């Protein structure tokens, strides 16, 4: 269910949900939940089950209960679009957590920051702390290790013949790790790893490191 790695002397636990827990700072890092997206698509006629809406909140609460973080950092695209019925569910969830909440604003975060501030959520453009840079879009900045989202990374595994399997993943390079999208109904983008990359694929409730052949 989890895999731990050490970066710059700090321990990070990769969870099969797509979340990342920074142990020394007791911080849960989550990217691209896209709350509101399911309701947005249902409103426009997409046949998405209503129960899928609650699944995101249930999964988020599950990992918060598991790690009991002091703070939670959302790496952008927390809410998919303008306000809809899921905002009420989000407000209710916020009321149940005791962690300090931060939102590194992403391109889909178009709701007024005042709405978040009213819920005691700090909205920022980036976070720089202890040699780490937390952003929504992947960035390279000298002397900093970057955690980012936005891309919804996945890897394609080939089987016998023309069979293949596409899995969401944590995608690491020397100075960067791109987190998978946390939310249901978000889609993925396949990246092509090299030997310089480390890839941790997610398969249901398992997470495992992929051996890179080339």
PDB file of C-alpha atoms in Angstrom:
ATOM      1  CA  UNK A   1       0.000   0.000   0.000  1.00  0.00           C
ATOM      2  CA  UNK A   2       2.981   2.344   0.615  1.00  0.00           C
ATOM      3  CA  UNK A   3       6.600   2.811  -0.473  1.00  0.00           C
ATOM      4  CA  UNK A   4       9.108   4.999   1.364  1.00  0.00           C
ATOM      5  CA  UNK A   5      11.970   6.975  -0.158  1.00  0.00           C
ATOM      6  CA  UNK A   6      14.572   9.369   1.259  1.00  0.00           C
ATOM      7  CA  UNK A   7      15.243  12.687  -0.494  1.00  0.00           C
ATOM      8  CA  UNK A   8      17.724  15.252   0.844  1.00  0.00           C
ATOM      9  CA  UNK A   9      17.710  13.458   4.183  1.00  0.00           C
ATOM     10  CA  UNK A  10      13.916  13.611   4.484  1.00  0.00           C
ATOM     11  CA  UNK A  11      11.542  10.617   4.419  1.00  0.00           C
ATOM     12  CA  UNK A  12       8.557  10.531   2.101  1.00  0.00           C
ATOM     13  CA  UNK A  13       5.923   7.814   1.998  1.00  0.00           C
ATOM     14  CA  UNK A  14       4.209   7.184  -1.340  1.00  0.00           C
ATOM     15  CA  UNK A  15       0.644   5.974  -0.904  1.00  0.00           C
ATOM     16  CA  UNK A  16      -1.373   3.949  -3.410  1.00  0.00           C
ATOM     17  CA  UNK A  17      -4.006   6.712  -3.440  1.00  0.00           C
ATOM     18  CA  UNK A  18      -1.476   9.002  -5.125  1.00  0.00           C
ATOM     19  CA  UNK A  19      -0.800  11.001  -1.960  1.00  0.00           C
ATOM     20  CA  UNK A  20       2.659  11.641  -0.521  1.00  0.00           C
ATOM     21  CA  UNK A  21       3.422  11.951   3.198  1.00  0.00           C
ATOM     22  CA  UNK A  22       6.426  13.972   4.381  1.00  0.00           C
ATOM     23  CA  UNK A  23       7.195  12.344   7.694  1.00  0.00           C
ATOM     24  CA  UNK A  24       9.518  14.893   9.317  1.00  0.00           C
ATOM     25  CA  UNK A  25       7.089  17.761   8.674  1.00  0.00           C
ATOM     26  CA  UNK A  26       3.943  15.649   9.182  1.00  0.00           C
ATOM     27  CA  UNK A  27       2.643  17.023   5.886  1.00  0.00           C
ATOM     28  CA  UNK A  28       0.343  15.216   3.470  1.00  0.00           C
ATOM     29  CA  UNK A  29       0.834  16.291  -0.158  1.00  0.00           C
ATOM     30  CA  UNK A  30      -2.011  15.661  -2.617  1.00  0.00           C
ATOM     31  CA  UNK A  31      -2.328  16.752  -6.234  1.00  0.00           C
ATOM     32  CA  UNK A  32      -5.112  17.194  -8.770  1.00  0.00           C
ATOM     33  CA  UNK A  33      -8.188  16.043  -6.883  1.00  0.00           C
ATOM     34  CA  UNK A  34     -10.484  18.006  -9.212  1.00  0.00           C
ATOM     35  CA  UNK A  35     -13.418  18.203  -6.822  1.00  0.00           C
ATOM     36  CA  UNK A  36     -16.485  19.324  -8.753  1.00  0.00           C
ATOM     37  CA  UNK A  37     -15.450  17.718 -12.043  1.00  0.00           C
ATOM     38  CA  UNK A  38     -17.873  14.828 -11.736  1.00  0.00           C
ATOM     39  CA  UNK A  39     -20.799  17.150 -10.973  1.00  0.00           C
ATOM     40  CA  UNK A  40     -19.687  19.409 -13.855  1.00  0.00           C
ATOM     41  CA  UNK A  41     -19.773  16.521 -16.341  1.00  0.00           C
ATOM     42  CA  UNK A  42     -23.029  15.116 -14.955  1.00  0.00           C
ATOM     43  CA  UNK A  43     -24.620  18.539 -15.428  1.00  0.00           C
ATOM     44  CA  UNK A  44     -23.640  18.384 -19.096  1.00  0.00           C
ATOM     45  CA  UNK A  45     -25.079  14.913 -19.625  1.00  0.00           C
ATOM     46  CA  UNK A  46     -22.110  12.606 -18.970  1.00  0.00           C
ATOM     47  CA  UNK A  47     -23.139   9.218 -17.576  1.00  0.00           C
ATOM     48  CA  UNK A  48     -20.959   9.326 -14.444  1.00  0.00           C
ATOM     49  CA  UNK A  49     -22.316   7.516 -11.358  1.00  0.00           C
ATOM     50  CA  UNK A  50     -23.423   9.842  -8.556  1.00  0.00           C
ATOM     51  CA  UNK A  51     -21.589   7.689  -5.991  1.00  0.00           C
ATOM     52  CA  UNK A  52     -18.269   8.583  -7.648  1.00  0.00           C
ATOM     53  CA  UNK A  53     -18.551  12.048  -6.104  1.00  0.00           C
ATOM     54  CA  UNK A  54     -18.378  10.769  -2.540  1.00  0.00           C
ATOM     55  CA  UNK A  55     -15.519   8.399  -3.375  1.00  0.00           C
ATOM     56  CA  UNK A  56     -12.978  11.240  -3.541  1.00  0.00           C
ATOM     57  CA  UNK A  57     -13.975  12.536  -0.125  1.00  0.00           C
ATOM     58  CA  UNK A  58     -13.990   9.054   1.383  1.00  0.00           C
ATOM     59  CA  UNK A  59     -10.513   8.286   0.045  1.00  0.00           C
ATOM     60  CA  UNK A  60      -9.152  11.622   1.255  1.00  0.00           C
ATOM     61  CA  UNK A  61     -10.546  11.039   4.729  1.00  0.00           C
ATOM     62  CA  UNK A  62      -9.074   7.522   4.749  1.00  0.00           C
ATOM     63  CA  UNK A  63      -5.509   8.729   4.178  1.00  0.00           C
ATOM     64  CA  UNK A  64      -5.908  11.638   6.603  1.00  0.00           C
ATOM     65  CA  UNK A  65      -6.981   9.135   9.244  1.00  0.00           C
ATOM     66  CA  UNK A  66      -4.035   6.890   8.388  1.00  0.00           C
ATOM     67  CA  UNK A  67      -1.322   9.569   8.543  1.00  0.00           C
ATOM     68  CA  UNK A  68      -2.936  12.144  10.904  1.00  0.00           C
ATOM     69  CA  UNK A  69      -0.939  14.996   9.311  1.00  0.00           C
ATOM     70  CA  UNK A  70      -0.418  18.368  10.959  1.00  0.00           C
ATOM     71  CA  UNK A  71      -0.782  20.007   7.560  1.00  0.00           C
ATOM     72  CA  UNK A  72      -2.154  19.117   4.126  1.00  0.00           C
ATOM     73  CA  UNK A  73      -0.809  20.704   0.940  1.00  0.00           C
ATOM     74  CA  UNK A  74      -2.883  20.475  -2.232  1.00  0.00           C
ATOM     75  CA  UNK A  75      -0.676  20.862  -5.316  1.00  0.00           C
ATOM     76  CA  UNK A  76      -3.267  22.587  -7.458  1.00  0.00           C
ATOM     77  CA  UNK A  77      -6.491  21.752  -9.265  1.00  0.00           C
ATOM     78  CA  UNK A  78      -8.262  21.148  -5.992  1.00  0.00           C
ATOM     79  CA  UNK A  79     -11.602  22.197  -7.461  1.00  0.00           C
ATOM     80  CA  UNK A  80     -12.126  21.596 -11.160  1.00  0.00           C
ATOM     81  CA  UNK A  81     -14.222  24.572 -12.182  1.00  0.00           C
ATOM     82  CA  UNK A  82     -16.698  27.099 -10.825  1.00  0.00           C
ATOM     83  CA  UNK A  83     -18.796  26.446  -7.762  1.00  0.00           C
ATOM     84  CA  UNK A  84     -21.248  23.570  -7.837  1.00  0.00           C
ATOM     85  CA  UNK A  85     -22.899  21.221  -5.346  1.00  0.00           C
ATOM     86  CA  UNK A  86     -19.599  19.558  -4.462  1.00  0.00           C
ATOM     87  CA  UNK A  87     -18.386  22.752  -2.795  1.00  0.00           C
ATOM     88  CA  UNK A  88     -20.815  22.090   0.072  1.00  0.00           C
ATOM     89  CA  UNK A  89     -19.341  18.604   0.462  1.00  0.00           C
ATOM     90  CA  UNK A  90     -15.870  20.144   0.455  1.00  0.00           C
ATOM     91  CA  UNK A  91     -16.848  22.653   3.142  1.00  0.00           C
ATOM     92  CA  UNK A  92     -18.212  19.800   5.250  1.00  0.00           C
ATOM     93  CA  UNK A  93     -14.976  17.847   4.835  1.00  0.00           C
ATOM     94  CA  UNK A  94     -12.838  20.849   5.793  1.00  0.00           C
ATOM     95  CA  UNK A  95     -14.897  21.249   8.971  1.00  0.00           C
ATOM     96  CA  UNK A  96     -13.918  17.736  10.069  1.00  0.00           C
ATOM     97  CA  UNK A  97     -10.133  18.043   9.680  1.00  0.00           C
ATOM     98  CA  UNK A  98      -7.805  19.591  12.237  1.00  0.00           C
ATOM     99  CA  UNK A  99      -4.842  19.915   9.865  1.00  0.00           C
ATOM    100  CA  UNK A 100      -3.652  23.249   8.499  1.00  0.00           C
ATOM    101  CA  UNK A 101      -4.619  23.374   4.817  1.00  0.00           C
ATOM    102  CA  UNK A 102      -2.634  24.935   1.955  1.00  0.00           C
ATOM    103  CA  UNK A 103      -3.519  25.237  -1.725  1.00  0.00           C
ATOM    104  CA  UNK A 104      -0.793  25.803  -4.292  1.00  0.00           C
ATOM    105  CA  UNK A 105      -3.067  27.262  -6.942  1.00  0.00           C
ATOM    106  CA  UNK A 106      -3.329  25.411 -10.267  1.00  0.00           C
ATOM    107  CA  UNK A 107      -4.777  26.317 -13.628  1.00  0.00           C
ATOM    108  CA  UNK A 108      -8.220  24.928 -12.734  1.00  0.00           C
ATOM    109  CA  UNK A 109      -8.414  26.766  -9.418  1.00  0.00           C
ATOM    110  CA  UNK A 110     -10.634  29.618 -10.611  1.00  0.00           C
ATOM    111  CA  UNK A 111     -12.750  29.951  -7.463  1.00  0.00           C
ATOM    112  CA  UNK A 112     -11.985  33.152  -5.564  1.00  0.00           C
ATOM    113  CA  UNK A 113      -9.219  32.770  -2.958  1.00  0.00           C
ATOM    114  CA  UNK A 114     -11.595  34.510  -0.553  1.00  0.00           C
ATOM    115  CA  UNK A 115     -13.734  31.362  -0.549  1.00  0.00           C
ATOM    116  CA  UNK A 116     -10.756  29.315   0.570  1.00  0.00           C
ATOM    117  CA  UNK A 117      -9.573  31.890   3.072  1.00  0.00           C
ATOM    118  CA  UNK A 118     -13.030  31.818   4.652  1.00  0.00           C
ATOM    119  CA  UNK A 119     -12.358  28.121   5.325  1.00  0.00           C
ATOM    120  CA  UNK A 120      -8.909  28.962   6.764  1.00  0.00           C
ATOM    121  CA  UNK A 121      -7.138  27.536   3.698  1.00  0.00           C
ATOM    122  CA  UNK A 122      -4.020  29.443   2.694  1.00  0.00           C
ATOM    123  CA  UNK A 123      -3.768  29.943  -1.087  1.00  0.00           C
ATOM    124  CA  UNK A 124      -0.230  30.418  -2.437  1.00  0.00           C
ATOM    125  CA  UNK A 125       1.563  30.277  -5.787  1.00  0.00           C
ATOM    126  CA  UNK A 126       4.312  27.956  -4.497  1.00  0.00           C
ATOM    127  CA  UNK A 127       5.982  26.733  -1.327  1.00  0.00           C
ATOM    128  CA  UNK A 128       9.748  26.682  -0.760  1.00  0.00           C
ATOM    129  CA  UNK A 129      10.954  24.933   2.389  1.00  0.00           C
ATOM    130  CA  UNK A 130      14.045  22.954   3.455  1.00  0.00           C
ATOM    131  CA  UNK A 131      15.392  22.634  -0.075  1.00  0.00           C
ATOM    132  CA  UNK A 132      12.061  21.587  -1.601  1.00  0.00           C
ATOM    133  CA  UNK A 133       9.885  23.470  -4.080  1.00  0.00           C
ATOM    134  CA  UNK A 134       6.172  22.631  -4.178  1.00  0.00           C
ATOM    135  CA  UNK A 135       4.319  23.778  -7.301  1.00  0.00           C
ATOM    136  CA  UNK A 136       1.391  22.817  -9.501  1.00  0.00           C
ATOM    137  CA  UNK A 137       3.213  22.848 -12.843  1.00  0.00           C
ATOM    138  CA  UNK A 138       6.537  20.963 -12.875  1.00  0.00           C
ATOM    139  CA  UNK A 139       9.462  23.367 -12.562  1.00  0.00           C
ATOM    140  CA  UNK A 140      13.239  23.170 -12.473  1.00  0.00           C
ATOM    141  CA  UNK A 141      14.989  25.537 -10.096  1.00  0.00           C
ATOM    142  CA  UNK A 142      18.628  25.285  -9.150  1.00  0.00           C
ATOM    143  CA  UNK A 143      19.268  23.904  -5.685  1.00  0.00           C
ATOM    144  CA  UNK A 144      15.692  22.764  -5.077  1.00  0.00           C
ATOM    145  CA  UNK A 145      13.876  19.438  -5.402  1.00  0.00           C
ATOM    146  CA  UNK A 146      10.486  19.980  -7.007  1.00  0.00           C
ATOM    147  CA  UNK A 147       7.219  18.245  -6.117  1.00  0.00           C
ATOM    148  CA  UNK A 148       4.518  18.972  -8.684  1.00  0.00           C
ATOM    149  CA  UNK A 149       1.337  17.670 -10.274  1.00  0.00           C
ATOM    150  CA  UNK A 150      -0.654  18.861 -13.305  1.00  0.00           C
ATOM    151  CA  UNK A 151       0.460  16.147 -15.731  1.00  0.00           C
ATOM    152  CA  UNK A 152      -1.418  13.174 -14.188  1.00  0.00           C
ATOM    153  CA  UNK A 153       1.509  10.858 -15.013  1.00  0.00           C
ATOM    154  CA  UNK A 154       1.088   7.238 -16.063  1.00  0.00           C
ATOM    155  CA  UNK A 155       3.299   4.494 -17.426  1.00  0.00           C
ATOM    156  CA  UNK A 156       2.449   1.922 -20.083  1.00  0.00           C
ATOM    157  CA  UNK A 157       3.593  -1.640 -19.346  1.00  0.00           C
ATOM    158  CA  UNK A 158       3.840  -4.044 -22.263  1.00  0.00           C
ATOM    159  CA  UNK A 159       2.748  -7.666 -22.048  1.00  0.00           C
ATOM    160  CA  UNK A 160       2.800 -10.581 -24.458  1.00  0.00           C
ATOM    161  CA  UNK A 161       1.982  -9.649 -28.025  1.00  0.00           C
ATOM    162  CA  UNK A 162       0.104  -6.344 -28.239  1.00  0.00           C
ATOM    163  CA  UNK A 163      -1.147  -6.402 -24.665  1.00  0.00           C
ATOM    164  CA  UNK A 164      -0.396  -3.415 -22.470  1.00  0.00           C
ATOM    165  CA  UNK A 165      -1.430  -1.972 -19.134  1.00  0.00           C
ATOM    166  CA  UNK A 166      -1.555   1.728 -18.311  1.00  0.00           C
ATOM    167  CA  UNK A 167      -1.035   2.630 -14.641  1.00  0.00           C
ATOM    168  CA  UNK A 168      -0.946   5.958 -12.820  1.00  0.00           C
ATOM    169  CA  UNK A 169       2.432   6.572 -11.212  1.00  0.00           C
ATOM    170  CA  UNK A 170       4.802   8.737  -9.239  1.00  0.00           C
ATOM    171  CA  UNK A 171       7.398   9.861 -11.800  1.00  0.00           C
ATOM    172  CA  UNK A 172      10.796  10.880 -10.392  1.00  0.00           C
ATOM    173  CA  UNK A 173      13.834  12.429 -12.034  1.00  0.00           C
ATOM    174  CA  UNK A 174      17.007  13.672 -10.347  1.00  0.00           C
ATOM    175  CA  UNK A 175      15.495  16.859  -8.937  1.00  0.00           C
ATOM    176  CA  UNK A 176      11.769  16.373  -9.350  1.00  0.00           C
ATOM    177  CA  UNK A 177       8.835  14.105  -8.568  1.00  0.00           C
ATOM    178  CA  UNK A 178       5.512  14.448 -10.368  1.00  0.00           C
ATOM    179  CA  UNK A 179       2.594  13.132  -8.341  1.00  0.00           C
ATOM    180  CA  UNK A 180      -0.291  11.200  -9.877  1.00  0.00           C
ATOM    181  CA  UNK A 181      -3.743  12.737  -9.903  1.00  0.00           C
ATOM    182  CA  UNK A 182      -5.578  11.875  -6.713  1.00  0.00           C
ATOM    183  CA  UNK A 183      -9.110  12.345  -7.985  1.00  0.00           C
ATOM    184  CA  UNK A 184     -11.460   9.915  -9.665  1.00  0.00           C
ATOM    185  CA  UNK A 185     -12.355  10.646 -13.296  1.00  0.00           C
ATOM    186  CA  UNK A 186      -9.215  12.704 -13.961  1.00  0.00           C
ATOM    187  CA  UNK A 187      -7.475  10.848 -16.786  1.00  0.00           C
ATOM    188  CA  UNK A 188      -3.743  10.201 -17.206  1.00  0.00           C
ATOM    189  CA  UNK A 189      -0.864  11.103 -19.503  1.00  0.00           C
ATOM    190  CA  UNK A 190       1.712   8.446 -20.381  1.00  0.00           C
ATOM    191  CA  UNK A 191       5.350   9.439 -19.824  1.00  0.00           C
ATOM    192  CA  UNK A 192       8.335   7.626 -21.296  1.00  0.00           C
ATOM    193  CA  UNK A 193      10.947   6.923 -18.598  1.00  0.00           C
ATOM    194  CA  UNK A 194      14.682   6.555 -19.077  1.00  0.00           C
ATOM    195  CA  UNK A 195      17.280   5.028 -16.788  1.00  0.00           C
ATOM    196  CA  UNK A 196      17.553   8.406 -15.073  1.00  0.00           C
ATOM    197  CA  UNK A 197      13.960   8.118 -13.847  1.00  0.00           C
ATOM    198  CA  UNK A 198      12.371   6.208 -11.008  1.00  0.00           C
ATOM    199  CA  UNK A 199       8.765   5.172 -11.513  1.00  0.00           C
ATOM    200  CA  UNK A 200       6.415   3.966  -8.797  1.00  0.00           C
ATOM    201  CA  UNK A 201       3.279   2.537 -10.370  1.00  0.00           C
ATOM    202  CA  UNK A 202      -0.115   2.192  -8.699  1.00  0.00           C
ATOM    203  CA  UNK A 203      -2.284  -0.878  -9.193  1.00  0.00           C
ATOM    204  CA  UNK A 204      -5.432  -0.716  -7.056  1.00  0.00           C
ATOM    205  CA  UNK A 205      -4.168  -0.954  -3.450  1.00  0.00           C
ATOM    206  CA  UNK A 206      -0.551  -1.715  -4.377  1.00  0.00           C
ATOM    207  CA  UNK A 207       2.381   0.504  -5.262  1.00  0.00           C
ATOM    208  CA  UNK A 208       5.591  -0.865  -6.728  1.00  0.00           C
ATOM    209  CA  UNK A 209       8.790   0.384  -8.336  1.00  0.00           C
ATOM    210  CA  UNK A 210       9.098  -0.286 -12.057  1.00  0.00           C
ATOM    211  CA  UNK A 211      12.366  -1.629 -13.445  1.00  0.00           C
ATOM    212  CA  UNK A 212      13.400   0.670 -16.281  1.00  0.00           C
ATOM    213  CA  UNK A 213      14.864  -1.274 -19.205  1.00  0.00           C
ATOM    214  CA  UNK A 214      16.234   1.602 -21.245  1.00  0.00           C
TER     215      UNK A 214
END
